[in-house]
mmCIF file with all atom_site columns, C-alpha atoms in Angstrom:
data_model
loop_
_atom_site.group_PDB
_atom_site.id
_atom_site.type_symbol
_atom_site.label_atom_id
_atom_site.label_alt_id
_atom_site.label_comp_id
_atom_site.label_asym_id
_atom_site.label_entity_id
_atom_site.label_seq_id
_atom_site.pdbx_PDB_ins_code
_atom_site.Cartn_x
_atom_site.Cartn_y
_atom_site.Cartn_z
_atom_site.occupancy
_atom_site.B_iso_or_equiv
_atom_site.pdbx_formal_charge
_atom_site.auth_seq_id
_atom_site.auth_comp_id
_atom_site.auth_asym_id
_atom_site.auth_atom_id
_atom_site.pdbx_PDB_model_num
ATOM 1   C CA . UNK R 1 1   ? 109.959 183.040 107.311 1.00 64.00 ? 24  UNK R CA 1
ATOM 2   C CA . UNK R 1 2   ? 107.237 185.380 105.679 1.00 79.00 ? 25  UNK R CA 1
ATOM 3   C CA . UNK R 1 3   ? 107.050 183.348 102.659 1.00 87.00 ? 26  UNK R CA 1
ATOM 4   C CA . UNK R 1 4   ? 104.327 184.039 100.077 1.00 92.00 ? 27  UNK R CA 1
ATOM 5   C CA . UNK R 1 5   ? 103.637 181.419 97.166  1.00 94.00 ? 28  UNK R CA 1
ATOM 6   C CA . UNK R 1 6   ? 101.844 182.440 93.993  1.00 95.00 ? 29  UNK R CA 1
ATOM 7   C CA . UNK R 1 7   ? 100.610 180.091 91.501  1.00 96.00 ? 30  UNK R CA 1
ATOM 8   C CA . UNK R 1 8   ? 100.795 179.622 88.448  1.00 96.00 ? 31  UNK R CA 1
ATOM 9   C CA . UNK R 1 9   ? 103.908 181.553 87.651  1.00 94.00 ? 32  UNK R CA 1
ATOM 10  C CA . UNK R 1 10  ? 102.828 181.702 83.957  1.00 96.00 ? 33  UNK R CA 1
ATOM 11  C CA . UNK R 1 11  ? 99.557  181.091 82.080  1.00 97.00 ? 34  UNK R CA 1
ATOM 12  C CA . UNK R 1 12  ? 98.736  181.248 78.725  1.00 97.00 ? 35  UNK R CA 1
ATOM 13  C CA . UNK R 1 13  ? 94.918  181.438 77.756  1.00 95.00 ? 36  UNK R CA 1
ATOM 14  C CA . UNK R 1 14  ? 92.458  181.983 75.036  1.00 96.00 ? 37  UNK R CA 1
ATOM 15  C CA . UNK R 1 15  ? 90.576  185.162 74.545  1.00 96.00 ? 38  UNK R CA 1
ATOM 16  C CA . UNK R 1 16  ? 87.221  184.718 76.412  1.00 96.00 ? 39  UNK R CA 1
ATOM 17  C CA . UNK R 1 17  ? 88.361  182.190 79.067  1.00 96.00 ? 40  UNK R CA 1
ATOM 18  C CA . UNK R 1 18  ? 88.885  182.913 82.915  1.00 97.00 ? 41  UNK R CA 1
ATOM 19  C CA . UNK R 1 19  ? 92.051  182.525 84.807  1.00 97.00 ? 42  UNK R CA 1
ATOM 20  C CA . UNK R 1 20  ? 92.533  181.884 88.447  1.00 97.00 ? 43  UNK R CA 1
ATOM 21  C CA . UNK R 1 21  ? 95.618  182.991 90.345  1.00 97.00 ? 44  UNK R CA 1
ATOM 22  C CA . UNK R 1 22  ? 96.464  181.801 93.896  1.00 97.00 ? 45  UNK R CA 1
ATOM 23  C CA . UNK R 1 23  ? 98.206  183.497 96.521  1.00 96.00 ? 46  UNK R CA 1
ATOM 24  C CA . UNK R 1 24  ? 99.153  181.739 99.786  1.00 95.00 ? 47  UNK R CA 1
ATOM 25  C CA . UNK R 1 25  ? 101.085 182.607 102.903 1.00 91.00 ? 48  UNK R CA 1
ATOM 26  C CA . UNK R 1 26  ? 102.990 179.607 104.000 1.00 91.00 ? 49  UNK R CA 1
ATOM 27  C CA . UNK R 1 27  ? 104.249 180.372 107.328 1.00 86.00 ? 50  UNK R CA 1
ATOM 28  C CA . UNK R 1 28  ? 102.034 183.175 108.850 1.00 85.00 ? 51  UNK R CA 1
ATOM 29  C CA . UNK R 1 29  ? 98.237  184.229 108.832 1.00 86.00 ? 52  UNK R CA 1
ATOM 30  C CA . UNK R 1 30  ? 97.677  186.831 106.281 1.00 86.00 ? 53  UNK R CA 1
ATOM 31  C CA . UNK R 1 31  ? 94.851  189.380 107.620 1.00 84.00 ? 54  UNK R CA 1
ATOM 32  C CA . UNK R 1 32  ? 95.197  191.295 104.625 1.00 89.00 ? 55  UNK R CA 1
ATOM 33  C CA . UNK R 1 33  ? 96.219  190.675 100.918 1.00 92.00 ? 56  UNK R CA 1
ATOM 34  C CA . UNK R 1 34  ? 96.840  192.919 97.946  1.00 94.00 ? 57  UNK R CA 1
ATOM 35  C CA . UNK R 1 35  ? 96.724  192.379 94.374  1.00 96.00 ? 58  UNK R CA 1
ATOM 36  C CA . UNK R 1 36  ? 98.945  194.273 91.955  1.00 95.00 ? 59  UNK R CA 1
ATOM 37  C CA . UNK R 1 37  ? 99.385  194.449 88.260  1.00 95.00 ? 60  UNK R CA 1
ATOM 38  C CA . UNK R 1 38  ? 102.552 195.492 86.858  1.00 90.00 ? 61  UNK R CA 1
ATOM 39  C CA . UNK R 1 39  ? 102.949 196.644 83.088  1.00 83.00 ? 62  UNK R CA 1
ATOM 40  C CA . UNK R 1 40  ? 106.394 196.263 81.133  1.00 79.00 ? 63  UNK R CA 1
ATOM 41  C CA . UNK R 1 41  ? 109.075 198.336 82.812  1.00 74.00 ? 64  UNK R CA 1
ATOM 42  C CA . UNK R 1 42  ? 106.617 200.159 84.840  1.00 79.00 ? 65  UNK R CA 1
ATOM 43  C CA . UNK R 1 43  ? 105.698 200.311 88.458  1.00 84.00 ? 66  UNK R CA 1
ATOM 44  C CA . UNK R 1 44  ? 103.209 198.169 90.445  1.00 88.00 ? 67  UNK R CA 1
ATOM 45  C CA . UNK R 1 45  ? 99.600  199.540 90.268  1.00 91.00 ? 68  UNK R CA 1
ATOM 46  C CA . UNK R 1 46  ? 97.356  198.358 93.172  1.00 93.00 ? 69  UNK R CA 1
ATOM 47  C CA . UNK R 1 47  ? 94.352  196.622 91.999  1.00 95.00 ? 70  UNK R CA 1
ATOM 48  C CA . UNK R 1 48  ? 92.464  195.893 95.291  1.00 94.00 ? 71  UNK R CA 1
ATOM 49  C CA . UNK R 1 49  ? 92.857  194.934 98.854  1.00 92.00 ? 72  UNK R CA 1
ATOM 50  C CA . UNK R 1 50  ? 91.184  192.015 100.409 1.00 90.00 ? 73  UNK R CA 1
ATOM 51  C CA . UNK R 1 51  ? 90.612  191.290 104.213 1.00 85.00 ? 74  UNK R CA 1
ATOM 52  C CA . UNK R 1 52  ? 89.918  187.744 105.097 1.00 81.00 ? 75  UNK R CA 1
ATOM 53  C CA . UNK R 1 53  ? 86.165  186.868 105.481 1.00 80.00 ? 76  UNK R CA 1
ATOM 54  C CA . UNK R 1 54  ? 85.030  190.306 103.835 1.00 83.00 ? 77  UNK R CA 1
ATOM 55  C CA . UNK R 1 55  ? 84.859  191.779 100.395 1.00 86.00 ? 78  UNK R CA 1
ATOM 56  C CA . UNK R 1 56  ? 87.508  193.200 98.283  1.00 91.00 ? 79  UNK R CA 1
ATOM 57  C CA . UNK R 1 57  ? 88.085  196.815 98.179  1.00 92.00 ? 80  UNK R CA 1
ATOM 58  C CA . UNK R 1 58  ? 88.852  197.744 94.765  1.00 95.00 ? 81  UNK R CA 1
ATOM 59  C CA . UNK R 1 59  ? 90.892  200.838 93.686  1.00 93.00 ? 82  UNK R CA 1
ATOM 60  C CA . UNK R 1 60  ? 89.499  203.396 91.417  1.00 93.00 ? 83  UNK R CA 1
ATOM 61  C CA . UNK R 1 61  ? 89.258  202.430 87.720  1.00 93.00 ? 84  UNK R CA 1
ATOM 62  C CA . UNK R 1 62  ? 89.447  198.616 88.510  1.00 94.00 ? 85  UNK R CA 1
ATOM 63  C CA . UNK R 1 63  ? 86.456  196.573 87.429  1.00 93.00 ? 86  UNK R CA 1
ATOM 64  C CA . UNK R 1 64  ? 85.204  194.216 90.112  1.00 93.00 ? 87  UNK R CA 1
ATOM 65  C CA . UNK R 1 65  ? 83.383  191.998 87.630  1.00 94.00 ? 88  UNK R CA 1
ATOM 66  C CA . UNK R 1 66  ? 86.376  191.419 85.659  1.00 95.00 ? 89  UNK R CA 1
ATOM 67  C CA . UNK R 1 67  ? 88.671  190.691 88.537  1.00 96.00 ? 90  UNK R CA 1
ATOM 68  C CA . UNK R 1 68  ? 87.199  188.592 91.014  1.00 95.00 ? 91  UNK R CA 1
ATOM 69  C CA . UNK R 1 69  ? 88.757  188.382 94.561  1.00 94.00 ? 92  UNK R CA 1
ATOM 70  C CA . UNK R 1 70  ? 88.371  185.937 97.137  1.00 90.00 ? 93  UNK R CA 1
ATOM 71  C CA . UNK R 1 71  ? 90.017  185.647 100.439 1.00 87.00 ? 94  UNK R CA 1
ATOM 72  C CA . UNK R 1 72  ? 88.293  182.868 102.101 1.00 81.00 ? 95  UNK R CA 1
ATOM 73  C CA . UNK R 1 73  ? 91.017  181.854 104.772 1.00 87.00 ? 96  UNK R CA 1
ATOM 74  C CA . UNK R 1 74  ? 93.757  183.485 106.517 1.00 87.00 ? 97  UNK R CA 1
ATOM 75  C CA . UNK R 1 75  ? 96.429  181.887 104.364 1.00 91.00 ? 98  UNK R CA 1
ATOM 76  C CA . UNK R 1 76  ? 94.698  182.126 100.808 1.00 92.00 ? 99  UNK R CA 1
ATOM 77  C CA . UNK R 1 77  ? 93.579  184.620 98.311  1.00 93.00 ? 100 UNK R CA 1
ATOM 78  C CA . UNK R 1 78  ? 92.625  184.134 94.896  1.00 95.00 ? 101 UNK R CA 1
ATOM 79  C CA . UNK R 1 79  ? 92.246  186.488 91.803  1.00 96.00 ? 102 UNK R CA 1
ATOM 80  C CA . UNK R 1 80  ? 90.303  185.499 88.879  1.00 97.00 ? 103 UNK R CA 1
ATOM 81  C CA . UNK R 1 81  ? 90.319  187.287 85.523  1.00 97.00 ? 104 UNK R CA 1
ATOM 82  C CA . UNK R 1 82  ? 87.035  186.607 84.045  1.00 96.00 ? 105 UNK R CA 1
ATOM 83  C CA . UNK R 1 83  ? 86.662  186.450 80.245  1.00 96.00 ? 106 UNK R CA 1
ATOM 84  C CA . UNK R 1 84  ? 90.046  187.492 79.609  1.00 96.00 ? 107 UNK R CA 1
ATOM 85  C CA . UNK R 1 85  ? 91.034  189.582 76.490  1.00 95.00 ? 108 UNK R CA 1
ATOM 86  C CA . UNK R 1 86  ? 94.601  190.286 75.225  1.00 95.00 ? 109 UNK R CA 1
ATOM 87  C CA . UNK R 1 87  ? 94.442  193.726 77.140  1.00 94.00 ? 110 UNK R CA 1
ATOM 88  C CA . UNK R 1 88  ? 94.604  191.770 80.239  1.00 95.00 ? 111 UNK R CA 1
ATOM 89  C CA . UNK R 1 89  ? 97.864  190.374 79.546  1.00 95.00 ? 112 UNK R CA 1
ATOM 90  C CA . UNK R 1 90  ? 100.207 191.514 82.346  1.00 94.00 ? 113 UNK R CA 1
ATOM 91  C CA . UNK R 1 91  ? 102.303 190.436 85.488  1.00 93.00 ? 114 UNK R CA 1
ATOM 92  C CA . UNK R 1 92  ? 100.038 190.207 88.474  1.00 95.00 ? 115 UNK R CA 1
ATOM 93  C CA . UNK R 1 93  ? 101.719 190.229 92.031  1.00 94.00 ? 116 UNK R CA 1
ATOM 94  C CA . UNK R 1 94  ? 100.059 189.662 95.193  1.00 95.00 ? 117 UNK R CA 1
ATOM 95  C CA . UNK R 1 95  ? 101.468 190.446 98.757  1.00 94.00 ? 118 UNK R CA 1
ATOM 96  C CA . UNK R 1 96  ? 100.349 189.249 102.089 1.00 92.00 ? 119 UNK R CA 1
ATOM 97  C CA . UNK R 1 97  ? 100.517 191.155 105.347 1.00 87.00 ? 120 UNK R CA 1
ATOM 98  C CA . UNK R 1 98  ? 99.820  190.523 108.888 1.00 77.00 ? 121 UNK R CA 1
ATOM 99  C CA . UNK R 1 99  ? 99.337  193.217 111.786 1.00 66.00 ? 122 UNK R CA 1
ATOM 100 C CA . UNK R 1 100 ? 100.952 190.920 114.276 1.00 61.00 ? 123 UNK R CA 1
ATOM 101 C CA . UNK R 1 101 ? 104.077 190.689 112.435 1.00 53.00 ? 124 UNK R CA 1
ATOM 102 C CA . UNK R 1 102 ? 106.692 193.164 111.838 1.00 56.00 ? 125 UNK R CA 1
ATOM 103 C CA . UNK R 1 103 ? 104.516 196.097 111.760 1.00 60.00 ? 126 UNK R CA 1
ATOM 104 C CA . UNK R 1 104 ? 102.311 196.018 108.454 1.00 68.00 ? 127 UNK R CA 1
ATOM 105 C CA . UNK R 1 105 ? 105.215 194.812 106.219 1.00 81.00 ? 128 UNK R CA 1
ATOM 106 C CA . UNK R 1 106 ? 104.046 193.293 103.008 1.00 88.00 ? 129 UNK R CA 1
ATOM 107 C CA . UNK R 1 107 ? 105.564 190.074 101.724 1.00 90.00 ? 130 UNK R CA 1
ATOM 108 C CA . UNK R 1 108 ? 105.366 189.402 98.095  1.00 92.00 ? 131 UNK R CA 1
ATOM 109 C CA . UNK R 1 109 ? 104.576 186.591 95.917  1.00 93.00 ? 132 UNK R CA 1
ATOM 110 C CA . UNK R 1 110 ? 106.818 185.657 92.772  1.00 92.00 ? 133 UNK R CA 1
ATOM 111 C CA . UNK R 1 111 ? 104.224 187.001 90.337  1.00 93.00 ? 134 UNK R CA 1
ATOM 112 C CA . UNK R 1 112 ? 102.073 185.479 87.710  1.00 95.00 ? 135 UNK R CA 1
ATOM 113 C CA . UNK R 1 113 ? 102.654 186.107 83.856  1.00 94.00 ? 136 UNK R CA 1
ATOM 114 C CA . UNK R 1 114 ? 99.433  186.108 82.076  1.00 96.00 ? 137 UNK R CA 1
ATOM 115 C CA . UNK R 1 115 ? 99.272  186.102 78.269  1.00 96.00 ? 138 UNK R CA 1
ATOM 116 C CA . UNK R 1 116 ? 95.859  186.079 76.605  1.00 96.00 ? 139 UNK R CA 1
ATOM 117 C CA . UNK R 1 117 ? 95.918  185.038 73.058  1.00 95.00 ? 140 UNK R CA 1
ATOM 118 C CA . UNK N 2 1   ? 97.540  211.103 100.280 1.00 79.00 ? 2   UNK N CA 1
ATOM 119 C CA . UNK N 2 2   ? 101.310 210.019 99.757  1.00 85.00 ? 3   UNK N CA 1
ATOM 120 C CA . UNK N 2 3   ? 103.365 209.983 96.616  1.00 90.00 ? 4   UNK N CA 1
ATOM 121 C CA . UNK N 2 4   ? 106.892 208.785 95.821  1.00 94.00 ? 5   UNK N CA 1
ATOM 122 C CA . UNK N 2 5   ? 109.597 210.099 93.180  1.00 95.00 ? 6   UNK N CA 1
ATOM 123 C CA . UNK N 2 6   ? 112.450 208.164 92.095  1.00 95.00 ? 7   UNK N CA 1
ATOM 124 C CA . UNK N 2 7   ? 114.524 210.741 90.585  1.00 91.00 ? 8   UNK N CA 1
ATOM 125 C CA . UNK N 2 8   ? 116.531 208.361 88.202  1.00 94.00 ? 9   UNK N CA 1
ATOM 126 C CA . UNK N 2 9   ? 114.980 205.801 85.926  1.00 93.00 ? 10  UNK N CA 1
ATOM 127 C CA . UNK N 2 10  ? 118.212 204.274 85.060  1.00 95.00 ? 11  UNK N CA 1
ATOM 128 C CA . UNK N 2 11  ? 121.593 204.181 86.924  1.00 97.00 ? 12  UNK N CA 1
ATOM 129 C CA . UNK N 2 12  ? 124.567 202.406 85.067  1.00 97.00 ? 13  UNK N CA 1
ATOM 130 C CA . UNK N 2 13  ? 127.471 202.018 87.291  1.00 97.00 ? 14  UNK N CA 1
ATOM 131 C CA . UNK N 2 14  ? 130.749 199.722 87.092  1.00 97.00 ? 15  UNK N CA 1
ATOM 132 C CA . UNK N 2 15  ? 131.406 196.845 89.298  1.00 97.00 ? 16  UNK N CA 1
ATOM 133 C CA . UNK N 2 16  ? 132.760 197.552 92.802  1.00 97.00 ? 17  UNK N CA 1
ATOM 134 C CA . UNK N 2 17  ? 131.949 201.283 92.425  1.00 98.00 ? 18  UNK N CA 1
ATOM 135 C CA . UNK N 2 18  ? 129.522 202.856 95.109  1.00 98.00 ? 19  UNK N CA 1
ATOM 136 C CA . UNK N 2 19  ? 125.810 203.630 94.070  1.00 98.00 ? 20  UNK N CA 1
ATOM 137 C CA . UNK N 2 20  ? 123.056 205.743 95.345  1.00 98.00 ? 21  UNK N CA 1
ATOM 138 C CA . UNK N 2 21  ? 119.414 205.700 94.223  1.00 98.00 ? 22  UNK N CA 1
ATOM 139 C CA . UNK N 2 22  ? 117.382 208.508 95.042  1.00 98.00 ? 23  UNK N CA 1
ATOM 140 C CA . UNK N 2 23  ? 113.838 208.441 96.476  1.00 97.00 ? 24  UNK N CA 1
ATOM 141 C CA . UNK N 2 24  ? 111.776 211.525 97.744  1.00 97.00 ? 25  UNK N CA 1
ATOM 142 C CA . UNK N 2 25  ? 108.306 211.299 99.084  1.00 96.00 ? 26  UNK N CA 1
ATOM 143 C CA . UNK N 2 26  ? 105.529 213.622 99.674  1.00 94.00 ? 27  UNK N CA 1
ATOM 144 C CA . UNK N 2 27  ? 102.913 212.970 102.686 1.00 91.00 ? 28  UNK N CA 1
ATOM 145 C CA . UNK N 2 28  ? 100.705 215.065 105.080 1.00 88.00 ? 29  UNK N CA 1
ATOM 146 C CA . UNK N 2 29  ? 101.036 212.425 107.864 1.00 86.00 ? 30  UNK N CA 1
ATOM 147 C CA . UNK N 2 30  ? 103.740 210.218 109.330 1.00 86.00 ? 31  UNK N CA 1
ATOM 148 C CA . UNK N 2 31  ? 104.889 207.489 107.104 1.00 89.00 ? 32  UNK N CA 1
ATOM 149 C CA . UNK N 2 32  ? 106.841 204.101 106.763 1.00 91.00 ? 33  UNK N CA 1
ATOM 150 C CA . UNK N 2 33  ? 109.467 203.825 104.187 1.00 94.00 ? 34  UNK N CA 1
ATOM 151 C CA . UNK N 2 34  ? 110.618 200.994 102.097 1.00 95.00 ? 35  UNK N CA 1
ATOM 152 C CA . UNK N 2 35  ? 112.951 199.787 99.389  1.00 97.00 ? 36  UNK N CA 1
ATOM 153 C CA . UNK N 2 36  ? 112.094 196.595 97.390  1.00 95.00 ? 37  UNK N CA 1
ATOM 154 C CA . UNK N 2 37  ? 114.082 194.833 94.661  1.00 95.00 ? 38  UNK N CA 1
ATOM 155 C CA . UNK N 2 38  ? 112.938 193.110 91.735  1.00 92.00 ? 39  UNK N CA 1
ATOM 156 C CA . UNK N 2 39  ? 114.870 190.556 89.714  1.00 90.00 ? 40  UNK N CA 1
ATOM 157 C CA . UNK N 2 40  ? 113.577 189.780 86.277  1.00 84.00 ? 41  UNK N CA 1
ATOM 158 C CA . UNK N 2 41  ? 110.011 188.041 86.044  1.00 78.00 ? 42  UNK N CA 1
ATOM 159 C CA . UNK N 2 42  ? 110.022 187.869 89.842  1.00 83.00 ? 43  UNK N CA 1
ATOM 160 C CA . UNK N 2 43  ? 108.074 189.502 92.799  1.00 85.00 ? 44  UNK N CA 1
ATOM 161 C CA . UNK N 2 44  ? 109.589 192.039 94.922  1.00 89.00 ? 45  UNK N CA 1
ATOM 162 C CA . UNK N 2 45  ? 111.819 191.440 97.928  1.00 92.00 ? 46  UNK N CA 1
ATOM 163 C CA . UNK N 2 46  ? 112.107 193.644 100.746 1.00 92.00 ? 47  UNK N CA 1
ATOM 164 C CA . UNK N 2 47  ? 115.601 195.217 101.058 1.00 95.00 ? 48  UNK N CA 1
ATOM 165 C CA . UNK N 2 48  ? 115.179 197.358 103.858 1.00 95.00 ? 49  UNK N CA 1
ATOM 166 C CA . UNK N 2 49  ? 112.488 199.424 105.818 1.00 93.00 ? 50  UNK N CA 1
ATOM 167 C CA . UNK N 2 50  ? 112.339 202.575 108.203 1.00 93.00 ? 51  UNK N CA 1
ATOM 168 C CA . UNK N 2 51  ? 109.746 202.339 110.569 1.00 89.00 ? 52  UNK N CA 1
ATOM 169 C CA . UNK N 2 52  ? 110.825 204.510 113.503 1.00 87.00 ? 53  UNK N CA 1
ATOM 170 C CA . UNK N 2 53  ? 114.023 205.110 115.553 1.00 89.00 ? 54  UNK N CA 1
ATOM 171 C CA . UNK N 2 54  ? 117.632 205.494 113.828 1.00 91.00 ? 55  UNK N CA 1
ATOM 172 C CA . UNK N 2 55  ? 117.412 207.222 110.536 1.00 92.00 ? 56  UNK N CA 1
ATOM 173 C CA . UNK N 2 56  ? 120.181 205.140 109.189 1.00 96.00 ? 57  UNK N CA 1
ATOM 174 C CA . UNK N 2 57  ? 118.661 201.867 108.037 1.00 96.00 ? 58  UNK N CA 1
ATOM 175 C CA . UNK N 2 58  ? 120.705 198.703 107.213 1.00 96.00 ? 59  UNK N CA 1
ATOM 176 C CA . UNK N 2 59  ? 119.236 195.926 104.935 1.00 95.00 ? 60  UNK N CA 1
ATOM 177 C CA . UNK N 2 60  ? 120.094 192.876 103.076 1.00 93.00 ? 61  UNK N CA 1
ATOM 178 C CA . UNK N 2 61  ? 122.916 192.449 100.448 1.00 93.00 ? 62  UNK N CA 1
ATOM 179 C CA . UNK N 2 62  ? 124.929 195.393 101.888 1.00 96.00 ? 63  UNK N CA 1
ATOM 180 C CA . UNK N 2 63  ? 122.528 198.094 101.198 1.00 97.00 ? 64  UNK N CA 1
ATOM 181 C CA . UNK N 2 64  ? 121.434 200.948 103.514 1.00 97.00 ? 65  UNK N CA 1
ATOM 182 C CA . UNK N 2 65  ? 119.111 203.987 103.540 1.00 98.00 ? 66  UNK N CA 1
ATOM 183 C CA . UNK N 2 66  ? 118.900 207.144 105.450 1.00 96.00 ? 67  UNK N CA 1
ATOM 184 C CA . UNK N 2 67  ? 115.771 208.757 106.345 1.00 95.00 ? 68  UNK N CA 1
ATOM 185 C CA . UNK N 2 68  ? 115.691 212.511 106.109 1.00 95.00 ? 69  UNK N CA 1
ATOM 186 C CA . UNK N 2 69  ? 112.636 214.127 107.280 1.00 92.00 ? 70  UNK N CA 1
ATOM 187 C CA . UNK N 2 70  ? 113.547 217.679 106.478 1.00 93.00 ? 71  UNK N CA 1
ATOM 188 C CA . UNK N 2 71  ? 114.200 216.678 102.877 1.00 94.00 ? 72  UNK N CA 1
ATOM 189 C CA . UNK N 2 72  ? 111.596 213.970 102.671 1.00 95.00 ? 73  UNK N CA 1
ATOM 190 C CA . UNK N 2 73  ? 114.191 211.642 101.410 1.00 96.00 ? 74  UNK N CA 1
ATOM 191 C CA . UNK N 2 74  ? 115.005 208.039 101.643 1.00 97.00 ? 75  UNK N CA 1
ATOM 192 C CA . UNK N 2 75  ? 118.055 207.483 99.458  1.00 98.00 ? 76  UNK N CA 1
ATOM 193 C CA . UNK N 2 76  ? 119.431 203.839 99.053  1.00 98.00 ? 77  UNK N CA 1
ATOM 194 C CA . UNK N 2 77  ? 123.099 203.299 98.861  1.00 98.00 ? 78  UNK N CA 1
ATOM 195 C CA . UNK N 2 78  ? 125.625 200.536 98.713  1.00 98.00 ? 79  UNK N CA 1
ATOM 196 C CA . UNK N 2 79  ? 129.616 201.274 99.022  1.00 97.00 ? 80  UNK N CA 1
ATOM 197 C CA . UNK N 2 80  ? 130.529 198.545 96.418  1.00 97.00 ? 81  UNK N CA 1
ATOM 198 C CA . UNK N 2 81  ? 127.974 196.868 93.901  1.00 97.00 ? 82  UNK N CA 1
ATOM 199 C CA . UNK N 2 82  ? 128.194 193.485 92.227  1.00 97.00 ? 83  UNK N CA 1
ATOM 200 C CA . UNK N 2 83  ? 126.726 192.412 88.879  1.00 96.00 ? 84  UNK N CA 1
ATOM 201 C CA . UNK N 2 84  ? 124.185 190.401 90.891  1.00 95.00 ? 85  UNK N CA 1
ATOM 202 C CA . UNK N 2 85  ? 122.624 193.734 92.043  1.00 96.00 ? 86  UNK N CA 1
ATOM 203 C CA . UNK N 2 86  ? 121.503 194.480 88.490  1.00 96.00 ? 87  UNK N CA 1
ATOM 204 C CA . UNK N 2 87  ? 117.763 194.595 89.042  1.00 96.00 ? 88  UNK N CA 1
ATOM 205 C CA . UNK N 2 88  ? 114.843 197.327 89.420  1.00 94.00 ? 89  UNK N CA 1
ATOM 206 C CA . UNK N 2 89  ? 114.583 198.966 92.702  1.00 96.00 ? 90  UNK N CA 1
ATOM 207 C CA . UNK N 2 90  ? 111.593 200.457 94.147  1.00 95.00 ? 91  UNK N CA 1
ATOM 208 C CA . UNK N 2 91  ? 110.853 202.904 96.781  1.00 96.00 ? 92  UNK N CA 1
ATOM 209 C CA . UNK N 2 92  ? 107.427 202.758 98.516  1.00 95.00 ? 93  UNK N CA 1
ATOM 210 C CA . UNK N 2 93  ? 105.720 204.529 101.376 1.00 93.00 ? 94  UNK N CA 1
ATOM 211 C CA . UNK N 2 94  ? 102.633 203.683 103.506 1.00 89.00 ? 95  UNK N CA 1
ATOM 212 C CA . UNK N 2 95  ? 100.865 205.507 106.109 1.00 84.00 ? 96  UNK N CA 1
ATOM 213 C CA . UNK N 2 96  ? 102.255 204.737 109.628 1.00 81.00 ? 97  UNK N CA 1
ATOM 214 C CA . UNK N 2 97  ? 99.196  206.059 111.793 1.00 77.00 ? 98  UNK N CA 1
ATOM 215 C CA . UNK N 2 98  ? 97.744  203.425 114.062 1.00 72.00 ? 99  UNK N CA 1
ATOM 216 C CA . UNK N 2 99  ? 94.565  202.176 112.054 1.00 65.00 ? 100 UNK N CA 1
ATOM 217 C CA . UNK N 2 100 ? 95.632  203.859 108.992 1.00 60.00 ? 101 UNK N CA 1
ATOM 218 C CA . UNK N 2 101 ? 95.166  202.364 105.646 1.00 61.00 ? 102 UNK N CA 1
ATOM 219 C CA . UNK N 2 102 ? 98.304  200.241 104.842 1.00 73.00 ? 103 UNK N CA 1
ATOM 220 C CA . UNK N 2 103 ? 98.299  200.578 101.165 1.00 83.00 ? 104 UNK N CA 1
ATOM 221 C CA . UNK N 2 104 ? 101.961 200.792 99.701  1.00 89.00 ? 105 UNK N CA 1
ATOM 222 C CA . UNK N 2 105 ? 102.477 203.762 97.297  1.00 90.00 ? 106 UNK N CA 1
ATOM 223 C CA . UNK N 2 106 ? 105.225 202.882 94.925  1.00 92.00 ? 107 UNK N CA 1
ATOM 224 C CA . UNK N 2 107 ? 107.700 205.200 92.957  1.00 93.00 ? 108 UNK N CA 1
ATOM 225 C CA . UNK N 2 108 ? 108.276 204.523 89.199  1.00 92.00 ? 109 UNK N CA 1
ATOM 226 C CA . UNK N 2 109 ? 111.293 202.261 89.866  1.00 94.00 ? 110 UNK N CA 1
ATOM 227 C CA . UNK N 2 110 ? 114.899 202.626 89.135  1.00 96.00 ? 111 UNK N CA 1
ATOM 228 C CA . UNK N 2 111 ? 116.736 200.229 86.956  1.00 96.00 ? 112 UNK N CA 1
ATOM 229 C CA . UNK N 2 112 ? 120.293 199.640 88.433  1.00 97.00 ? 113 UNK N CA 1
ATOM 230 C CA . UNK N 2 113 ? 122.605 198.168 85.732  1.00 97.00 ? 114 UNK N CA 1
ATOM 231 C CA . UNK N 2 114 ? 125.888 196.943 87.010  1.00 97.00 ? 115 UNK N CA 1
ATOM 232 C CA . UNK N 2 115 ? 128.724 196.712 84.345  1.00 96.00 ? 116 UNK N CA 1
ATOM 233 C CA . UNK N 2 116 ? 131.960 194.576 84.601  1.00 95.00 ? 117 UNK N CA 1
#
């Protein structure tokens, strides 16, 4: 149980294009999903928190218009990197949590490696 | 606000030797504590967690950790490591108050390298 699927696992795109990353909870309903960014050999940096049916809460310094987050259902959240540039290249990881299960444990997806040329 | 310090960025160890990965935290409120493992190009897998109760917590893959409130530590241990334990290990903390914000604060990570 507690499986979180993240897709795609790897994406290469041209500068100026937009990329959408999906995060799905497969066997539970995720009331809250989190999006992280991880730089090489670094820890995870929380970008935003999304609750189903409401607007995402972004961390300080994260551009809302650059990183669009949608949490339209209890099993799906998406992160869209708009007008991507090489500096957006990174490893993006999502996690999902439900208050009804195991006291607020976050379950992580496998991550998406974004490379912007 | 909370913070997490992982005292060692890298820990080399020989196979079948014991290992301890150190983690200290700072918080003005009660917390939950976690250890996650990350294999190359993968997401994070939960190793173990401390929510309440016994301060010695056992997790997957033979790992255990002990919560020490007076020293604000949550060190991870394994009595005998395998090559397959080579990975990045992250200690994390979150606010445990009812209705508290459940953001995870991560340490910088410790790279465990197990050598034959």
